[in-house]
Amino acid sequence: MFTTGARTALGGTYLNMRQSDVIQARFRQVAISVLVAMGVVFIYLVYNATQFDDITDINAMDMAQVARNFAAGEGFTTKIIRPLSLAVSKSLERHPELTLSPLHPITAAGLFRLTGAPTARTMAWACGIAFLLTIGVTYLLALKIFNPQVALLALVVVATDAVVLQYAISGLESSLLTLLVTVLLLALFMHWKADRHRLIWAGVAGVLVGLIYLTQYAWVIVLLPAFGVVYLNAQPGRRAVNVGVFLVLALAVMTPWFIRNYNITGNPLFTLRWNEGVMGTYSYPGNTLYRMWEEQPPSPARFCLQAPREMYQKVRSSLLSLRPVVANMGGPFVAAFFWVAILIPLGAAGYERVRKSVYVLLLLLIGILSLLGASPRLLAPLTPFVSVTAIALFLQLLNRRLARLDTIQQKRWRSIGIGMLLAVHIVPLM
């Protein structure tokens, strides 16, 4: 029999071995994280260097010149003056920009001032920085909801998504919007998970909703599903306080822009962007309304009553254009798992609420874009969450399939399965 001293010695040795294993596991995890982060940066640098020639999208060009004006101290103004805008503000000098959402041009202007180079390359890097931050948030989102394996694979999938990378050098607002939307979905999940700090996360969600609105007006619709998640997450006796903080902070972020619009147009919610609801029709083909002097252009609601057939044709055409975009979010092979996952519970109640809110948000966005015009870039911000959900289901199905094998065979076939998924996912990028 062991003496008391021997038992103590053996216990101490065992404890030291356990501590050593924990330290090694943490070191291995940190090393893998650093290597993956370096790999993501390398992918973006190579993609930027080989694929970027210049900004070609007309919206990105418009945002870039507004950012240049803002960086030069001319305020949120434009030198591309539309007749429709002149009908609202007659000034040619420092003509106020009345179409674009402000946040992306302003952040790009900050990068212009920081680098001293208001160039197309800098505009692309304004998107690239948001893209790199999005990759980190995607990892954190998957880690909080699922596990490190899902988080790492989802990170790789988003980082190698050809569409996401394309927007990351485009000069458009999509990358910044993707970052804010992914952080919002993380905040909504943490609002459910963190009992003691639930009010703080409600406030964070409200701030993010305000920033999303300032990045892209059409995304103001995110307020509705986010409000629903905050309401359901809160305890019955605290719901009024939670939704109150959420709404007050969202409004506080938007208010300075409301004041600016009111001072210029008399309408705090004014933007010429809503007039696109009647463009793309037989009466106003393309963006011809922007090139007309109309002090009172027809509202989408009034135009629907006046020309219902034209609006029907426009909505139908937009829906047909959006169909492949919606079906292939996250890549055609990854998206398949996301759509299959609709009827399969994958995580905790907080995650399921967020996931259902994303489905509702997607339907609302499709409705708005069918009226304003099909803009695939405005659906791209859901890609990280789509990828996390798809990867969670893929690994769950794979693990069930391999459950009867021994440990060594499970590791081998799991690696083969993951490799096959990544191989087909990366084909569009290659």
Coordinates of C-alpha atoms in Angstrom, one line a residue:
M1 CA 0.0 0.0 0.0
F2 CA 1.1 3.6 -0.7
T3 CA 2.1 5.8 2.2
T4 CA 0.5 9.2 2.6
G5 CA 3.7 10.9 1.2
A6 CA 3.8 8.6 -1.8
R7 CA 0.1 9.4 -2.5
T8 CA 0.8 13.1 -2.2
A9 CA 3.8 12.8 -4.6
L10 CA 1.8 10.8 -7.1
G11 CA -1.1 13.3 -6.9
G12 CA 1.3 16.3 -7.4
T13 CA 2.8 14.6 -10.4
Y14 CA -0.6 13.9 -11.9
L15 CA -1.6 17.5 -11.3
N16 CA 1.5 18.8 -13.0
M17 CA 1.0 16.5 -16.0
R18 CA -2.6 17.9 -16.3
Q19 CA -1.4 21.5 -16.1
S20 CA 1.3 20.8 -18.7
D21 CA -1.4 19.3 -21.0
V22 CA -3.6 22.3 -20.6
I23 CA -0.7 24.7 -21.3
Q24 CA 0.3 22.7 -24.4
A25 CA -3.3 22.7 -25.7
R26 CA -3.6 26.4 -25.2
F27 CA -0.2 27.0 -26.9
R28 CA -1.3 24.8 -29.8
Q29 CA -4.6 26.7 -30.1
V30 CA -2.8 30.1 -30.1
A31 CA -0.3 28.8 -32.7
I32 CA -3.0 27.6 -35.0
S33 CA -4.9 30.9 -34.6
V34 CA -1.8 32.9 -35.5
L35 CA -1.1 30.7 -38.5
V36 CA -4.7 30.9 -39.7
A37 CA -4.7 34.7 -39.2
M38 CA -1.5 35.1 -41.2
G39 CA -3.0 32.8 -43.9
V40 CA -6.2 35.0 -44.2
V41 CA -4.1 38.2 -44.5
F42 CA -1.9 36.5 -47.1
I43 CA -5.0 35.4 -49.1
Y44 CA -6.3 39.0 -49.1
L45 CA -3.0 40.5 -50.0
V46 CA -2.6 38.2 -52.9
Y47 CA -6.1 38.7 -54.1
N48 CA -5.8 42.5 -53.8
A49 CA -2.5 42.5 -55.6
T50 CA -3.6 40.3 -58.5
Q51 CA -7.3 41.2 -59.0
F52 CA -7.5 44.9 -58.2
D53 CA -6.8 47.3 -61.1
D54 CA -9.2 50.2 -60.3
I55 CA -12.6 51.0 -58.9
T56 CA -15.1 50.2 -61.7
D57 CA -18.5 50.1 -60.0
I58 CA -20.4 53.4 -60.5
N59 CA -21.6 53.4 -56.9
A60 CA -18.1 52.9 -55.6
M61 CA -16.9 55.8 -57.7
D62 CA -19.6 58.0 -56.3
M63 CA -18.7 57.0 -52.7
A64 CA -15.0 57.6 -53.4
Q65 CA -15.4 61.2 -54.6
V66 CA -17.7 62.0 -51.6
A67 CA -15.0 60.5 -49.3
R68 CA -12.4 62.6 -51.0
N69 CA -14.5 65.8 -50.5
F70 CA -15.1 64.9 -46.9
A71 CA -11.3 64.3 -46.3
A72 CA -10.6 67.7 -47.9
G73 CA -12.8 69.4 -45.4
E74 CA -15.7 70.1 -47.8
G75 CA -18.3 68.2 -45.7
F76 CA -20.5 65.5 -47.0
T77 CA -20.8 67.0 -50.4
T78 CA -20.7 65.8 -54.0
K79 CA -19.3 67.0 -57.3
I80 CA -21.6 64.6 -59.2
I81 CA -24.7 66.8 -59.2
R82 CA -28.0 65.2 -60.4
P83 CA -30.9 67.4 -61.7
L84 CA -33.2 65.6 -59.3
S85 CA -30.8 66.7 -56.4
L86 CA -30.8 70.3 -57.7
A87 CA -34.6 70.3 -57.4
V88 CA -34.0 69.9 -53.6
S89 CA -30.9 72.0 -53.1
K90 CA -30.1 74.7 -55.6
S91 CA -26.4 75.3 -54.6
L92 CA -23.6 74.2 -56.9
E93 CA -20.8 74.9 -54.5
R94 CA -20.4 72.2 -51.9
H95 CA -23.6 70.6 -53.1
P96 CA -24.9 68.3 -50.3
E97 CA -24.9 64.5 -51.1
L98 CA -28.5 63.4 -50.8
T99 CA -28.4 59.9 -52.1
L100 CA -25.6 57.9 -50.3
S101 CA -25.6 56.6 -46.8
P102 CA -22.8 58.4 -44.9
L103 CA -20.8 55.9 -42.8
H104 CA -18.7 54.1 -45.5
P105 CA -17.6 57.3 -47.3
I106 CA -16.8 58.9 -43.9
T107 CA -14.7 55.9 -42.8
A108 CA -12.9 55.9 -46.2
A109 CA -12.3 59.6 -45.8
G110 CA -10.6 58.9 -42.4
L111 CA -8.3 56.4 -44.2
F112 CA -7.6 59.0 -46.9
R113 CA -6.5 61.5 -44.2
L114 CA -4.5 58.9 -42.3
T115 CA -2.5 57.7 -45.3
G116 CA -2.5 61.0 -47.2
A117 CA -3.4 59.1 -50.4
P118 CA -7.1 59.6 -51.6
T119 CA -6.6 57.0 -54.3
A120 CA -8.6 54.0 -55.6
R121 CA -6.2 51.6 -53.9
T122 CA -6.9 53.3 -50.5
M123 CA -10.6 53.0 -51.2
A124 CA -10.2 49.3 -51.8
W125 CA -8.2 49.0 -48.5
A126 CA -11.1 50.7 -46.7
C127 CA -13.1 47.6 -47.7
G128 CA -10.2 45.2 -47.0
I129 CA -9.8 46.3 -43.4
A130 CA -13.5 45.7 -42.8
F131 CA -13.1 42.3 -44.5
L132 CA -10.2 41.2 -42.2
L133 CA -12.1 42.3 -39.1
T134 CA -15.2 40.4 -40.3
I135 CA -13.1 37.2 -40.5
G136 CA -12.2 37.6 -36.8
V137 CA -15.8 38.3 -35.8
T138 CA -17.0 35.3 -37.8
Y139 CA -14.6 33.1 -35.8
L140 CA -15.8 34.6 -32.5
L141 CA -19.4 34.2 -33.5
A142 CA -19.0 30.5 -34.3
L143 CA -16.9 29.9 -31.2
K144 CA -19.4 31.4 -28.9
I145 CA -22.3 29.5 -30.4
F146 CA -20.6 26.2 -31.3
N147 CA -17.0 25.1 -30.9
P148 CA -13.5 25.8 -32.1
Q149 CA -13.8 23.3 -35.0
V150 CA -16.9 25.0 -36.4
A151 CA -15.2 28.4 -35.8
L152 CA -12.0 27.5 -37.6
L153 CA -13.7 25.9 -40.6
A154 CA -16.3 28.8 -40.9
L155 CA -13.4 31.3 -40.8
V156 CA -11.7 29.5 -43.7
V157 CA -14.9 29.3 -45.7
V158 CA -15.7 33.0 -45.4
A159 CA -12.1 34.0 -46.0
T160 CA -12.0 32.1 -49.3
D161 CA -15.5 33.1 -50.5
A162 CA -15.0 34.5 -54.0
V163 CA -17.9 37.0 -53.7
V164 CA -16.9 38.3 -50.3
L165 CA -13.3 38.8 -51.5
Q166 CA -14.6 40.6 -54.6
Y167 CA -16.5 43.1 -52.4
A168 CA -13.4 43.4 -50.2
I169 CA -11.6 45.3 -53.1
S170 CA -14.7 46.9 -54.7
G171 CA -14.8 50.2 -52.9
L172 CA -18.4 49.5 -52.0
E173 CA -20.1 49.6 -48.6
S174 CA -20.7 45.8 -48.5
S175 CA -17.6 44.9 -46.5
L176 CA -18.3 47.4 -43.8
L177 CA -22.0 46.4 -43.7
T178 CA -21.0 42.7 -43.5
L179 CA -18.8 43.5 -40.5
L180 CA -21.6 45.5 -38.7
V181 CA -24.2 42.9 -39.4
T182 CA -22.0 40.0 -38.1
V183 CA -21.2 41.9 -34.9
L184 CA -24.9 42.6 -34.5
L185 CA -25.8 38.9 -34.7
L186 CA -23.1 38.2 -32.2
A187 CA -24.5 40.9 -29.9
L188 CA -28.0 39.4 -30.1
F189 CA -26.7 36.0 -29.2
M190 CA -24.7 37.4 -26.3
H191 CA -27.8 39.3 -25.2
W192 CA -29.4 35.9 -24.6
K193 CA -26.3 34.3 -23.1
A194 CA -25.2 37.0 -20.7
D195 CA -27.8 37.3 -17.9
R196 CA -25.9 39.9 -15.8
H197 CA -24.9 42.1 -18.8
R198 CA -28.1 41.7 -20.8
L199 CA -28.9 45.4 -20.7
I200 CA -25.4 46.3 -22.0
W201 CA -25.8 43.9 -24.9
A202 CA -29.2 45.5 -25.7
G203 CA -27.5 48.8 -25.9
V204 CA -24.7 47.4 -28.1
A205 CA -27.3 46.0 -30.4
G206 CA -29.1 49.3 -30.6
V207 CA -25.9 51.2 -31.5
L208 CA -25.1 48.6 -34.2
V209 CA -28.6 48.9 -35.8
G210 CA -28.0 52.7 -36.0
L211 CA -24.6 52.2 -37.6
I212 CA -26.1 49.7 -40.1
Y213 CA -28.7 52.3 -41.1
L214 CA -26.0 54.9 -41.6
T215 CA -24.1 52.4 -43.8
Q216 CA -27.0 51.4 -46.0
Y217 CA -30.5 52.9 -45.8
A218 CA -32.3 49.8 -47.1
W219 CA -30.9 47.8 -44.1
V220 CA -33.0 49.9 -41.7
I221 CA -35.4 46.9 -41.9
V222 CA -33.0 45.0 -39.6
L223 CA -34.5 47.0 -36.7
L224 CA -37.6 44.8 -36.8
P225 CA -36.0 41.3 -36.3
A226 CA -33.4 42.7 -33.9
F227 CA -36.2 44.3 -31.8
G228 CA -38.0 40.9 -31.7
V229 CA -34.9 39.0 -30.6
V230 CA -34.1 41.6 -27.8
Y231 CA -37.8 41.4 -26.7
L232 CA -37.8 37.6 -26.5
N233 CA -34.4 37.3 -24.9
A234 CA -35.2 39.6 -22.0
Q235 CA -37.0 38.3 -18.9
P236 CA -40.7 39.2 -18.8
G237 CA -40.3 41.9 -16.1
R238 CA -37.3 43.5 -17.9
R239 CA -38.5 43.5 -21.5
A240 CA -39.6 47.2 -21.5
V241 CA -36.2 48.3 -20.2
N242 CA -34.3 46.2 -22.7
V243 CA -36.2 47.3 -25.7
G244 CA -36.2 50.8 -24.4
V245 CA -32.4 50.9 -24.2
F246 CA -32.1 49.2 -27.6
L247 CA -34.4 51.8 -29.3
V248 CA -33.0 54.9 -27.5
L249 CA -29.4 54.1 -28.5
A250 CA -30.3 53.2 -32.0
L251 CA -32.1 56.5 -32.4
A252 CA -29.3 58.3 -30.7
V253 CA -26.8 57.1 -33.3
M254 CA -29.2 58.1 -36.2
T255 CA -30.2 61.5 -34.8
P256 CA -27.2 63.6 -35.9
W257 CA -27.8 62.5 -39.5
F258 CA -31.6 63.2 -39.1
I259 CA -30.7 66.7 -38.0
R260 CA -28.4 67.2 -41.0
N261 CA -31.1 66.0 -43.4
Y262 CA -33.7 68.2 -41.7
N263 CA -31.6 71.3 -42.0
I264 CA -31.1 70.7 -45.7
T265 CA -34.4 69.3 -46.9
G266 CA -36.9 69.8 -44.0
N267 CA -37.3 66.0 -43.8
P268 CA -35.1 64.1 -41.3
L269 CA -35.6 60.8 -43.3
F270 CA -34.9 62.3 -46.7
T271 CA -32.8 60.5 -49.3
L272 CA -33.1 60.4 -53.0
R273 CA -32.4 56.7 -52.8
W274 CA -36.1 55.9 -52.2
N275 CA -37.0 57.3 -55.6
E276 CA -35.3 54.3 -57.1
G277 CA -38.5 52.5 -56.2
V278 CA -40.1 53.9 -59.4
M279 CA -36.9 53.6 -61.6
G280 CA -36.3 50.6 -63.8
T281 CA -39.8 50.8 -65.1
Y282 CA -41.2 51.6 -68.5
S283 CA -42.1 55.2 -67.4
Y284 CA -38.6 55.7 -65.8
P285 CA -36.2 53.3 -67.4
G286 CA -32.8 52.8 -65.8
N287 CA -32.0 55.8 -63.6
T288 CA -33.5 58.4 -65.8
L289 CA -35.4 60.0 -62.9
Y290 CA -32.1 61.1 -61.4
R291 CA -31.5 63.1 -64.6
M292 CA -34.9 64.9 -64.4
W293 CA -35.8 68.1 -62.6
E294 CA -38.7 66.9 -60.5
E295 CA -39.6 69.0 -57.4
Q296 CA -42.2 66.4 -56.5
P297 CA -41.2 63.0 -58.0
P298 CA -43.7 60.2 -57.8
S299 CA -43.5 58.1 -54.6
P300 CA -43.3 54.3 -55.0
A301 CA -46.7 54.0 -53.3
R302 CA -48.4 56.4 -55.7
F303 CA -46.7 54.9 -58.7
C304 CA -48.0 51.5 -57.7
L305 CA -51.5 52.8 -57.9
Q306 CA -50.9 54.7 -61.1
A307 CA -49.0 51.9 -63.0
P308 CA -49.5 48.6 -61.2
R309 CA -48.5 46.6 -64.3
E310 CA -45.1 48.3 -64.6
M311 CA -44.4 47.8 -60.9
Y312 CA -45.4 44.1 -61.2
Q313 CA -42.9 43.7 -64.1
K314 CA -40.2 45.4 -62.2
V315 CA -40.7 43.3 -59.0
R316 CA -40.9 40.1 -61.0
S317 CA -37.6 40.9 -62.9
S318 CA -35.9 41.8 -59.6
L319 CA -37.0 38.6 -57.9
L320 CA -35.7 36.5 -60.8
S321 CA -32.4 38.4 -60.6
L322 CA -32.1 37.8 -56.9
R323 CA -33.0 34.1 -57.0
P324 CA -29.5 32.8 -57.8
V325 CA -27.9 35.2 -55.4
V326 CA -30.1 34.0 -52.5
A327 CA -29.6 30.4 -53.4
N328 CA -25.8 30.6 -53.5
M329 CA -25.1 32.8 -50.4
G330 CA -21.8 31.6 -48.9
G331 CA -21.0 29.6 -52.1
P332 CA -23.1 27.0 -53.9
F333 CA -21.9 24.0 -51.9
V334 CA -22.0 25.7 -48.5
A335 CA -25.4 27.3 -49.1
A336 CA -26.9 23.9 -49.7
F337 CA -26.3 23.0 -46.0
F338 CA -27.7 26.3 -44.9
W339 CA -31.0 25.7 -46.6
V340 CA -31.2 22.1 -45.4
A341 CA -30.6 23.4 -41.9
I342 CA -33.9 25.4 -41.8
L343 CA -35.8 22.6 -40.2
I344 CA -33.0 21.2 -38.0
P345 CA -32.2 22.6 -34.5
L346 CA -28.5 23.1 -34.3
G347 CA -27.8 25.1 -31.1
A348 CA -29.1 26.8 -28.0
A349 CA -32.3 28.7 -27.8
G350 CA -30.5 32.1 -28.2
Y351 CA -28.9 30.9 -31.5
E352 CA -32.2 29.6 -32.8
R353 CA -33.8 32.9 -32.2
V354 CA -31.1 34.7 -34.0
R355 CA -31.3 32.2 -36.9
K356 CA -35.0 32.7 -37.2
S357 CA -34.5 36.4 -37.2
V358 CA -32.1 36.0 -40.1
Y359 CA -34.7 34.2 -42.1
V360 CA -37.2 36.9 -41.4
L361 CA -34.6 39.6 -42.3
L362 CA -33.8 37.8 -45.5
L363 CA -37.4 37.8 -46.6
L364 CA -37.7 41.5 -45.7
L365 CA -34.6 42.4 -47.7
I366 CA -35.8 40.5 -50.7
G367 CA -39.1 42.5 -50.5
I368 CA -37.2 45.8 -50.3
L369 CA -34.8 45.0 -53.1
S370 CA -37.6 43.8 -55.3
L371 CA -38.9 47.4 -55.1
L372 CA -35.7 49.4 -55.1
G373 CA -33.9 47.1 -57.6
A374 CA -31.9 43.9 -57.4
S375 CA -28.6 44.7 -55.7
P376 CA -26.7 41.5 -54.8
R377 CA -24.2 43.3 -52.7
L378 CA -27.0 44.1 -50.1
L379 CA -27.5 40.4 -49.4
A380 CA -23.8 39.7 -49.0
P381 CA -23.7 40.8 -45.4
L382 CA -25.5 37.6 -44.3
T383 CA -22.7 35.4 -45.7
P384 CA -20.7 34.9 -42.5
F385 CA -23.8 33.8 -40.5
V386 CA -24.9 31.6 -43.4
S387 CA -21.5 30.0 -43.5
V388 CA -21.4 29.4 -39.7
T389 CA -24.8 27.7 -39.8
A390 CA -23.9 25.6 -42.8
I391 CA -20.6 24.4 -41.4
A392 CA -22.3 23.5 -38.1
L393 CA -24.7 21.3 -39.9
F394 CA -22.0 19.8 -42.1
L395 CA -19.9 18.8 -39.2
Q396 CA -22.9 17.5 -37.2
L397 CA -23.8 15.2 -40.2
L398 CA -20.2 14.2 -40.7
N399 CA -19.7 13.2 -37.1
R400 CA -22.9 11.2 -37.0
R401 CA -21.8 9.3 -40.1
L402 CA -18.4 8.5 -38.6
A403 CA -19.7 7.7 -35.1
R404 CA -19.3 3.9 -35.5
L405 CA -15.6 4.1 -36.6
D406 CA -12.7 4.0 -34.2
T407 CA -10.9 7.2 -33.2
I408 CA -8.1 7.0 -35.8
Q409 CA -10.5 6.3 -38.6
Q410 CA -12.8 9.1 -37.5
K411 CA -10.0 11.6 -37.6
R412 CA -8.9 10.4 -41.0
W413 CA -12.3 10.4 -42.7
R414 CA -13.3 13.7 -41.0
S415 CA -10.2 15.3 -42.5
I416 CA -11.1 13.8 -45.9
G417 CA -14.7 15.1 -45.7
I418 CA -13.6 18.6 -44.6
G419 CA -11.0 18.6 -47.4
M420 CA -13.6 17.7 -50.0
L421 CA -15.9 20.5 -48.9
L422 CA -13.1 23.1 -49.0
A423 CA -11.9 21.8 -52.4
V424 CA -15.3 22.3 -54.1
H425 CA -15.9 25.6 -52.2
I426 CA -12.6 27.2 -53.3
V427 CA -13.2 26.4 -57.0
P428 CA -14.9 29.8 -57.8
L429 CA -12.0 31.6 -56.1
M430 CA -9.3 29.6 -58.0

